[in-house]
Tab-separated table of C-alpha atoms and ligand atoms in Angstrom:
chain	number	residue	atom	x	y	z
A	338	MET	CA	26.898	8.930	15.787
A	339	ALA	CA	23.217	8.335	16.397
A	340	ASP	CA	21.601	9.790	19.459
A	341	ARG	CA	18.080	8.696	18.595
A	342	SER	CA	16.573	5.484	19.818
A	343	GLY	CA	14.245	3.065	18.083
A	344	PRO	CA	14.594	0.256	15.564
A	345	LEU	CA	16.136	2.563	12.948
A	346	ALA	CA	18.813	4.051	15.241
A	347	GLY	CA	21.965	4.563	13.208
A	348	LEU	CA	20.164	4.923	9.872
A	349	ARG	CA	21.111	8.194	8.232
A	350	VAL	CA	18.627	9.903	5.962
A	351	LEU	CA	19.021	13.146	4.071
A	352	GLU	CA	15.680	14.729	3.202
A	353	ILE	CA	15.390	17.486	0.619
A	354	ALA	CA	12.536	19.724	1.788
A	355	ALA	CA	9.290	19.197	-0.148
A	356	LEU	CA	5.547	19.117	0.426
A	357	GLY	CA	3.273	16.449	1.906
A	358	PRO	CA	4.289	12.854	1.386
A	359	ALA	CA	8.109	13.072	1.343
A	360	PRO	CA	8.273	14.952	4.678
A	361	PHE	CA	5.740	12.469	6.045
A	362	CYS	CA	8.121	9.637	5.105
A	363	GLY	CA	10.957	11.538	6.813
A	364	MET	CA	8.805	11.837	9.929
A	365	LEU	CA	8.085	8.097	9.966
A	366	LEU	CA	11.785	7.333	9.698
A	367	ALA	CA	12.674	9.877	12.400
A	368	ASP	CA	9.884	8.557	14.634
A	369	LEU	CA	11.497	5.114	14.450
A	370	GLY	CA	14.903	6.459	15.393
A	371	ALA	CA	16.614	7.329	12.109
A	372	ASP	CA	18.903	10.346	12.000
A	373	VAL	CA	17.039	12.513	9.513
A	374	VAL	CA	18.714	15.689	8.314
A	375	LEU	CA	16.327	18.023	6.556
A	376	ALA	CA	17.956	20.119	3.838
A	377	ASP	CA	15.485	22.967	4.160
A	378	ARG	CA	15.036	26.115	2.135
A	379	ILE	CA	16.710	29.263	3.433
A	380	GLU	CA	13.400	31.115	3.182
A	381	PRO	CA	9.977	29.480	3.400
A	382	ASN	CA	8.559	28.213	0.105
A	383	PRO	CA	6.543	31.226	-1.144
A	384	GLN	CA	3.942	28.907	-2.734
A	385	VAL	CA	2.705	27.387	0.514
A	386	THR	CA	1.857	28.445	4.044
A	387	ASP	CA	4.849	28.081	6.330
A	388	LEU	CA	3.728	25.928	9.258
A	389	GLY	CA	6.702	26.901	11.411
A	390	ARG	CA	6.634	25.075	14.745
A	391	ALA	CA	3.398	23.328	13.752
A	392	ALA	CA	5.130	21.398	10.934
A	393	ILE	CA	4.607	18.063	12.695
A	394	SER	CA	6.088	16.190	9.728
A	395	ASN	CA	9.450	17.727	10.624
A	396	ARG	CA	9.519	16.555	14.216
A	397	GLY	CA	12.641	14.754	15.318
A	398	LYS	CA	14.655	15.915	12.306
A	399	ARG	CA	17.690	18.177	12.215
A	400	SER	CA	17.545	21.145	9.901
A	401	ILE	CA	20.204	22.643	7.739
A	402	ALA	CA	19.173	25.501	5.438
A	403	VAL	CA	20.546	25.401	1.909
A	404	ASP	CA	20.144	27.387	-1.294
A	405	LEU	CA	20.012	24.717	-3.956
A	406	LYS	CA	20.617	27.345	-6.630
A	407	SER	CA	24.056	27.966	-5.109
A	408	PRO	CA	26.899	25.666	-6.300
A	409	GLN	CA	28.438	25.826	-2.844
A	410	ASP	CA	25.312	24.495	-1.160
A	411	VAL	CA	24.770	21.875	-3.868
A	412	ALA	CA	28.330	20.690	-3.152
A	413	LEU	CA	27.462	20.532	0.552
A	414	VAL	CA	24.340	18.459	-0.142
A	415	LEU	CA	26.419	16.065	-2.250
A	416	GLN	CA	28.867	15.679	0.630
A	417	LEU	CA	25.965	14.877	2.946
A	418	ALA	CA	24.593	12.403	0.390
A	419	GLU	CA	27.927	10.581	0.564
A	420	GLN	CA	27.438	10.068	4.282
A	421	CYS	CA	23.915	8.694	4.395
A	422	ASP	CA	22.004	5.496	3.757
A	423	ALA	CA	19.123	7.195	1.998
A	424	LEU	CA	18.209	10.477	0.382
A	425	ILE	CA	14.536	11.317	-0.033
A	426	GLU	CA	13.097	14.029	-2.254
A	427	GLY	CA	9.640	15.046	-3.457
A	428	MET	CA	10.158	17.478	-6.312
A	429	ARG	CA	8.713	17.328	-9.786
A	430	PRO	CA	10.658	14.830	-11.970
A	431	GLY	CA	13.749	16.453	-13.444
A	432	VAL	CA	14.160	19.200	-10.806
A	433	MET	CA	16.829	17.341	-8.815
A	434	GLU	CA	18.709	16.557	-12.042
A	435	ARG	CA	18.571	20.251	-13.021
A	436	LEU	CA	20.013	21.197	-9.665
A	437	GLY	CA	22.950	18.803	-10.121
A	438	LEU	CA	21.580	16.484	-7.433
A	439	GLY	CA	20.077	13.761	-9.597
A	440	PRO	CA	20.430	10.070	-8.794
A	441	ASP	CA	23.284	9.434	-11.240
A	442	ILE	CA	25.490	12.026	-9.573
A	443	CYS	CA	24.548	11.002	-6.041
A	444	LEU	CA	24.947	7.264	-6.664
A	445	ALA	CA	28.308	7.858	-8.333
A	446	ARG	CA	29.402	9.579	-5.116
A	447	ASN	CA	27.835	6.954	-2.853
A	448	PRO	CA	27.089	3.622	-4.564
A	449	ARG	CA	25.264	2.300	-1.470
A	450	LEU	CA	22.859	5.222	-1.454
A	451	VAL	CA	19.118	4.609	-1.638
A	452	TYR	CA	17.640	7.492	-3.607
A	453	GLY	CA	13.956	7.759	-2.712
A	454	ARG	CA	11.766	9.803	-5.048
A	455	MET	CA	8.235	10.800	-4.099
A	456	THR	CA	5.840	12.105	-6.715
A	457	GLY	CA	2.167	11.925	-7.543
A	458	TRP	CA	2.333	10.576	-11.078
A	459	GLY	CA	5.710	8.800	-10.998
A	460	GLN	CA	9.025	9.518	-12.681
A	461	ASP	CA	7.699	8.701	-16.146
A	462	GLY	CA	4.466	8.496	-18.125
A	463	PRO	CA	2.540	11.190	-19.999
A	464	LEU	CA	1.588	13.114	-16.833
A	465	ALA	CA	4.929	12.829	-15.027
A	466	HIS	CA	5.735	16.525	-15.269
A	467	VAL	CA	2.255	17.910	-14.691
A	468	ALA	CA	1.423	19.737	-11.438
A	469	ALA	CA	-1.304	18.130	-9.338
A	470	HIS	CA	-2.243	17.224	-5.791
A	471	ASP	CA	-3.551	14.410	-3.653
A	472	LEU	CA	-7.146	14.533	-4.902
A	473	ASN	CA	-6.066	14.375	-8.551
A	474	TYR	CA	-3.724	11.442	-8.038
A	475	VAL	CA	-6.299	9.489	-6.049
A	476	ALA	CA	-8.923	10.303	-8.702
A	477	LEU	CA	-6.799	8.861	-11.484
A	478	SER	CA	-5.763	5.797	-9.466
A	479	GLY	CA	-9.333	4.487	-9.285
A	480	ALA	CA	-9.518	4.813	-5.513
A	481	LEU	CA	-11.550	8.039	-5.338
A	482	TRP	CA	-14.359	6.359	-7.250
A	483	TYR	CA	-15.556	4.661	-4.101
A	484	ALA	CA	-15.428	7.716	-1.800
A	485	GLY	CA	-18.990	8.905	-1.341
A	486	GLN	CA	-22.611	7.946	-1.518
A	487	ALA	CA	-24.891	6.768	-4.304
A	488	GLY	CA	-25.930	9.533	-6.669
A	489	GLU	CA	-23.469	12.018	-5.128
A	490	PRO	CA	-20.163	13.228	-6.529
A	491	PRO	CA	-17.144	11.582	-4.929
A	492	LEU	CA	-16.190	13.526	-1.824
A	493	THR	CA	-12.839	15.154	-1.138
A	494	PRO	CA	-11.357	12.772	1.409
A	495	PRO	CA	-8.671	13.758	3.901
A	496	THR	CA	-5.268	13.442	2.236
A	497	LEU	CA	-4.620	10.001	3.667
A	498	ASN	CA	-5.040	7.684	0.692
A	499	GLY	CA	-2.766	9.894	-1.445
A	500	ASP	CA	-0.241	11.915	0.482
A	501	ALA	CA	0.000	9.877	3.664
A	502	ALA	CA	-0.132	6.503	1.930
A	503	GLY	CA	2.324	7.787	-0.679
A	504	GLY	CA	4.716	8.614	2.148
A	505	LEU	CA	4.188	5.130	3.569
A	506	TYR	CA	5.042	3.536	0.226
A	507	LEU	CA	8.177	5.669	0.005
A	508	THR	CA	9.092	4.547	3.525
A	509	ILE	CA	8.601	0.874	2.708
A	510	GLY	CA	10.540	1.277	-0.531
A	511	VAL	CA	13.423	3.061	1.168
A	512	LEU	CA	13.676	0.500	3.957
A	513	ALA	CA	13.494	-2.425	1.509
A	514	ALA	CA	16.205	-0.850	-0.643
A	515	VAL	CA	18.383	-0.182	2.428
A	516	MET	CA	18.113	-3.879	3.342
A	517	SER	CA	19.096	-4.763	-0.199
A	518	ALA	CA	22.021	-2.277	-0.143
A	519	ARG	CA	23.264	-3.772	3.121
A	520	ALA	CA	23.269	-7.218	1.528
A	521	THR	CA	24.705	-6.273	-1.869
A	522	GLY	CA	26.579	-3.021	-1.287
A	523	LEU	CA	24.492	-1.430	-4.014
A	524	GLY	CA	21.981	1.352	-3.642
A	525	GLN	CA	19.233	2.149	-6.137
A	526	VAL	CA	16.465	4.558	-7.023
A	527	VAL	CA	13.046	4.090	-5.419
A	528	ASP	CA	10.289	5.657	-7.544
A	529	ALA	CA	7.304	5.998	-5.178
A	530	ALA	CA	4.275	7.432	-6.979
A	531	ILE	CA	0.990	8.169	-5.255
A	532	VAL	CA	-0.914	6.701	-8.213
A	533	ASP	CA	0.953	3.413	-7.811
A	534	GLY	CA	0.417	3.225	-4.069
A	535	SER	CA	-3.209	4.287	-4.213
A	536	ALA	CA	-3.967	1.691	-6.905
A	537	HIS	CA	-1.968	-0.921	-5.000
A	538	MET	CA	-4.060	-0.333	-1.898
A	539	LEU	CA	-7.179	-0.916	-3.972
A	540	ASN	CA	-6.088	-4.562	-4.165
A	541	LEU	CA	-7.669	-4.883	-0.753
A	542	LEU	CA	-11.045	-4.357	-2.436
A	543	LEU	CA	-10.562	-5.620	-5.970
A	544	GLY	CA	-10.938	-9.266	-4.960
A	545	GLY	CA	-14.426	-8.332	-3.754
A	546	ARG	CA	-15.080	-6.820	-7.167
A	547	ALA	CA	-14.409	-10.172	-8.759
A	548	LEU	CA	-16.993	-11.696	-6.408
A	549	GLY	CA	-19.587	-8.977	-7.022
A	550	GLN	CA	-19.293	-7.588	-3.477
A	551	LEU	CA	-17.774	-4.386	-4.849
A	552	VAL	CA	-19.921	-3.019	-7.647
A	553	THR	CA	-18.993	-0.133	-9.903
A	554	GLU	CA	-21.873	1.988	-8.629
A	555	ARG	CA	-20.695	4.216	-5.769
A	556	GLY	CA	-22.547	3.473	-2.548
A	557	GLY	CA	-23.801	0.132	-3.841
A	558	SER	CA	-21.342	-2.247	-2.218
A	559	ILE	CA	-21.398	-4.046	1.084
A	560	LEU	CA	-19.027	-1.682	2.833
A	561	ASP	CA	-20.342	1.624	1.478
A	562	GLY	CA	-23.976	0.852	0.767
A	563	SER	CA	-25.334	-1.400	3.474
A	564	HIS	CA	-27.158	-0.195	6.571
A	565	TRP	CA	-24.833	-2.218	8.783
A	566	SER	CA	-21.693	-0.501	7.451
A	567	ALA	CA	-22.439	3.184	7.846
A	568	THR	CA	-22.333	6.268	10.020
A	569	TYR	CA	-25.476	7.729	11.579
A	570	ARG	CA	-26.450	11.065	13.071
A	571	CYS	CA	-27.488	10.945	16.715
A	572	ALA	CA	-30.002	13.056	18.640
A	573	ASP	CA	-27.302	15.584	19.604
A	574	GLY	CA	-26.010	16.001	16.033
A	575	GLN	CA	-22.934	13.844	16.712
A	576	PHE	CA	-22.199	10.673	14.737
A	577	ILE	CA	-21.589	7.002	15.378
A	578	SER	CA	-20.291	4.207	13.156
A	579	VAL	CA	-21.361	0.582	12.821
A	580	GLN	CA	-19.731	-2.069	10.688
A	581	SER	CA	-21.339	-5.317	11.736
A	582	PHE	CA	-20.018	-7.443	8.896
A	583	GLU	CA	-20.168	-10.961	10.316
A	584	PRO	CA	-23.745	-12.311	10.603
A	585	LYS	CA	-23.293	-13.065	14.340
A	586	PHE	CA	-22.337	-9.437	15.022
A	587	TYR	CA	-25.135	-8.168	12.782
A	588	ARG	CA	-27.709	-10.242	14.680
A	589	LEU	CA	-26.402	-8.831	17.937
A	590	LEU	CA	-26.728	-5.279	16.591
A	591	LEU	CA	-30.298	-5.892	15.494
A	592	GLY	CA	-31.064	-7.221	18.958
A	593	LYS	CA	-29.595	-4.135	20.651
A	594	LEU	CA	-31.602	-1.872	18.342
A	595	GLY	CA	-34.801	-3.800	19.031
A	596	LEU	CA	-35.055	-4.936	15.404
A	597	GLY	CA	-34.134	-8.590	15.818
A	598	ALA	CA	-37.575	-9.912	14.964
A	599	ASP	CA	-38.244	-7.529	12.068
A	600	PRO	CA	-38.218	-9.421	8.721
A	601	ALA	CA	-37.082	-6.258	6.898
A	602	PHE	CA	-33.609	-6.853	8.325
A	603	ALA	CA	-33.427	-10.607	7.870
A	604	ASN	CA	-31.359	-10.642	4.657
A	605	GLN	CA	-28.191	-8.842	5.637
A	606	PHE	CA	-26.490	-9.118	2.240
A	607	ASP	CA	-29.506	-8.411	0.005
A	608	ARG	CA	-28.618	-4.977	-1.409
A	609	HIS	CA	-32.233	-4.340	-2.469
A	610	THR	CA	-33.207	-4.105	1.189
A	611	TRP	CA	-30.399	-1.722	2.160
A	612	PRO	CA	-31.908	1.706	1.327
A	613	GLU	CA	-35.024	1.101	3.411
A	614	ALA	CA	-33.053	-0.617	6.170
A	615	LYS	CA	-30.673	2.327	6.265
A	616	ARG	CA	-33.554	4.765	6.586
A	617	ARG	CA	-34.911	2.735	9.512
A	618	PHE	CA	-31.485	2.550	11.206
A	619	ALA	CA	-31.182	6.327	10.796
A	620	GLU	CA	-34.515	6.784	12.580
A	621	VAL	CA	-33.397	4.562	15.441
A	622	PHE	CA	-29.962	6.148	15.877
A	623	ALA	CA	-31.506	9.635	15.811
A	624	GLN	CA	-33.408	8.817	19.007
A	625	ARG	CA	-30.425	8.931	21.401
A	626	THR	CA	-27.319	11.038	21.835
A	627	ARG	CA	-23.899	9.757	20.862
A	628	ASP	CA	-22.949	9.276	24.497
A	629	GLU	CA	-26.081	7.247	25.092
A	630	TRP	CA	-25.227	4.995	22.154
A	631	CYS	CA	-21.682	4.676	23.459
A	632	ALA	CA	-23.005	3.654	26.850
A	633	MET	CA	-25.131	0.986	25.188
A	634	LEU	CA	-22.908	-0.290	22.379
A	635	GLU	CA	-19.267	0.517	23.036
A	636	GLY	CA	-17.264	-2.514	24.097
A	637	THR	CA	-19.902	-4.937	22.822
A	638	GLU	CA	-19.450	-7.216	19.827
A	639	VAL	CA	-21.683	-5.216	17.485
A	640	CYS	CA	-18.638	-3.482	15.903
A	641	PHE	CA	-19.361	0.065	16.950
A	642	ALA	CA	-17.413	3.272	17.606
A	643	PRO	CA	-18.305	6.930	17.988
A	644	VAL	CA	-17.063	9.242	15.227
A	645	LEU	CA	-14.689	11.602	17.018
A	646	ASP	CA	-12.814	14.733	16.049
A	647	PRO	CA	-9.055	14.438	16.742
A	648	GLU	CA	-9.252	16.321	20.033
A	649	ALA	CA	-12.035	14.080	21.311
A	650	ALA	CA	-10.194	11.020	19.958
A	651	ALA	CA	-7.128	12.002	21.989
A	652	LYS	CA	-9.290	12.008	25.139
A	653	HIS	CA	-11.046	8.686	24.559
A	654	PRO	CA	-10.089	6.260	27.356
A	655	HIS	CA	-8.792	3.639	24.925
A	656	MET	CA	-6.576	6.160	23.147
A	657	VAL	CA	-5.454	7.662	26.460
A	658	GLU	CA	-4.467	4.289	27.873
A	659	ARG	CA	-2.434	3.461	24.783
A	660	GLY	CA	-0.939	6.960	24.666
A	661	VAL	CA	-1.847	7.416	21.018
A	662	TYR	CA	-1.826	11.219	21.041
A	663	SER	CA	0.198	13.899	22.782
A	664	SER	CA	0.515	17.671	22.530
A	665	PRO	CA	4.170	18.701	22.643
A	666	ASP	CA	4.510	22.486	22.277
A	667	GLY	CA	0.709	22.622	22.433
A	668	VAL	CA	0.373	20.994	18.991
A	669	LEU	CA	-1.873	17.905	19.039
A	670	GLN	CA	-0.204	15.021	17.222
A	671	ALA	CA	-0.150	11.239	17.148
A	672	ASN	CA	2.800	9.428	18.682
A	673	PRO	CA	5.030	7.093	16.636
A	674	ALA	CA	3.523	3.901	15.275
A	675	PRO	CA	3.886	0.958	15.184
A	676	ARG	CA	5.349	-0.137	18.519
A	677	PHE	CA	8.396	-2.335	19.062
A	678	SER	CA	8.923	-4.644	22.033
A	679	GLY	CA	12.723	-4.652	21.942
A	680	THR	CA	13.698	-1.288	20.484
A	681	PRO	CA	10.909	1.114	21.385
A	682	ALA	CA	10.996	4.516	19.745
A	683	ALA	CA	11.619	7.493	22.016
A	684	SER	CA	9.127	10.348	22.196
A	685	PRO	CA	9.401	12.277	18.962
A	686	GLY	CA	11.906	15.116	18.997
A	687	PRO	CA	10.824	18.730	18.509
A	688	VAL	CA	10.197	20.466	15.197
A	689	PRO	CA	13.533	22.132	14.393
A	690	GLU	CA	13.973	25.803	13.592
A	691	ARG	CA	14.904	26.286	9.963
A	692	GLY	CA	18.693	25.803	9.657
A	693	ALA	CA	19.195	25.453	13.418
A	694	ASP	CA	21.360	22.322	13.286
A	695	ARG	CA	23.996	23.316	10.739
A	696	GLU	CA	26.834	23.103	13.236
A	697	TRP	CA	25.714	19.670	14.488
A	698	VAL	CA	25.221	18.296	10.981
A	699	LEU	CA	28.606	19.471	9.726
A	700	ARG	CA	30.353	18.101	12.796
A	701	GLU	CA	28.542	14.753	13.122
A	702	TRP	CA	28.106	13.863	9.467
A	703	LEU	CA	31.131	15.553	7.845
A	704	GLY	CA	33.572	15.895	10.751
A	705	VAL	CA	33.859	19.622	10.071
A	706	GLU	CA	34.028	22.202	12.880
A	707	GLU	CA	32.765	25.240	10.988
A	708	ASN	CA	33.534	27.807	13.662
A	709	ALA	CA	36.801	26.260	14.880
B	1587	ACO	C1	-1.546	18.385	-0.798
B	1587	ACO	C2	-0.622	17.587	-1.663
B	1587	ACO	O1	-1.085	16.863	-2.463
B	1587	ACO	S1	1.085	17.660	-1.477
B	1587	ACO	C3	1.728	16.598	-2.741
B	1587	ACO	C4	1.937	17.314	-3.978
B	1587	ACO	N1	2.587	16.542	-5.004
B	1587	ACO	C5	3.838	16.075	-4.912
B	1587	ACO	O2	4.527	16.190	-3.913
B	1587	ACO	C6	4.363	15.393	-6.126
B	1587	ACO	C7	5.776	15.800	-6.537
B	1587	ACO	N2	5.954	17.212	-6.586
B	1587	ACO	C8	5.480	17.997	-7.584
B	1587	ACO	O3	4.905	17.554	-8.549
B	1587	ACO	C9	5.726	19.491	-7.441
B	1587	ACO	O4	6.749	19.670	-6.481
B	1587	ACO	C10	4.475	20.288	-7.025
B	1587	ACO	C11	3.393	20.178	-8.083
B	1587	ACO	C12	3.917	19.780	-5.683
B	1587	ACO	C13	4.852	21.756	-6.820
B	1587	ACO	O5	5.345	22.290	-8.016
B	1587	ACO	P1	6.388	23.489	-7.999
B	1587	ACO	O6	6.036	24.449	-6.901
B	1587	ACO	O7	6.429	24.018	-9.373
B	1587	ACO	O8	7.754	22.785	-7.530
B	1587	ACO	P2	8.792	21.858	-8.330
B	1587	ACO	O9	8.941	20.571	-7.602
B	1587	ACO	O10	8.495	21.761	-9.787
B	1587	ACO	O11	10.129	22.698	-8.181
B	1587	ACO	C14	10.592	23.151	-6.950
B	1587	ACO	C15	11.364	24.409	-7.179
B	1587	ACO	O12	11.873	24.862	-5.934
B	1587	ACO	C16	13.281	24.970	-6.013
B	1587	ACO	N3	13.855	24.602	-4.721
B	1587	ACO	C17	13.520	23.592	-3.910
B	1587	ACO	N4	14.275	23.618	-2.800
B	1587	ACO	C18	15.096	24.677	-2.926
B	1587	ACO	C19	16.101	25.229	-2.110
B	1587	ACO	N5	16.434	24.715	-0.933
B	1587	ACO	N6	16.776	26.319	-2.559
B	1587	ACO	C20	16.457	26.873	-3.763
B	1587	ACO	N7	15.501	26.381	-4.571
B	1587	ACO	C21	14.843	25.316	-4.143
B	1587	ACO	C22	13.680	23.977	-7.087
B	1587	ACO	O13	14.933	24.275	-7.614
B	1587	ACO	C23	12.554	24.182	-8.090
B	1587	ACO	O14	12.779	25.389	-8.795
B	1587	ACO	P3	13.176	25.367	-10.344
B	1587	ACO	O15	12.012	24.757	-11.072
B	1587	ACO	O16	13.400	26.810	-10.645
B	1587	ACO	O17	14.417	24.536	-10.420
């Protein structure tokens, strides 16, 4: 029986505890109302810092602690897998099989089950079994190539293109496969690899490559090389962003900066003019503080925003009015997204204590009263 609300109310998901993207997928599903039971480790993973109550990715889930090296607990996980729509896991390929929890066994027990697998490299291929992390996967996918400035090494971006996007692809895959299982009665394996998702997202840019807008040289393309698509340091050391792509918005920006009549800025898309134009923009933006630029440019059509740290972002009037962030238990976090008009998601539930919901899980999912 579901007690969560949101468009996924009634969807049961069993998540085998892992790092990064798989828990992020579990959070997305829980945010949207799914009943997510986290099969957690009995003790924290010794390889990584235990985030405890700050493990935002676990919010809204129920936790049951299991020792997957114990046949008894493996049997329990299989029983839970029989009762759910989807199982998600993020271990190295072959680990679940070794534990006796591989897809063949689980699907034999529950033919409607969607078995979602999250990895960096994928379930097969020469690197499938090799340890790596976000940066490595994004590097191999082709996407990291464009992160950075001309003549500089690619930077280490926040783990959004790899881990977070990988979790999003797992989420989409799981939901698509659940729809298919509801229509056909048959579950399947979803192999969500960060390299696939990261490359797939590059499609957004690869069309521009065909047109010459995206060149191989880092920092040489319209969106990462031009003066009108950049961040600038202000007089107080803070930063602002402009991305005045359309000529009408670009002209407006030039006007606001007092450069409208300057011929050096006349050819917006001529990449030969960009380095000098960027230097001139930098000089102009360095003359006022970020707040002064906000007062002048925010809310206009020049395509402008201040660059904010998450705490400042949470306090920005636009973000406040939309309620984008909150701080339950004193831990700053973003609220569920997207938003639904008919089945809105409730506020996310708390981060569970490890193993705290065993009684609830056994009763609600298996009909077993352990202490009766
Ligand atoms: C910042 C980031 O990029 S996070 C994303 C990292 N990459 C991924 O998530 C991709 C997929 N995952 C992986 O490739 C790997 O899990 C890595 C590289 C992240 C970590 O490698 P490892 O620490 O060696 O973990 P691996 O997944 O191989 O195995 C997990 C081990 O924990 C054990 N384990 C997991 N849960 C439990 C449990 N509840 N009880 C007992 N043992 C458990 C497994 O049995 C396995 O041990 P074994 O090899 O003795 O059977």
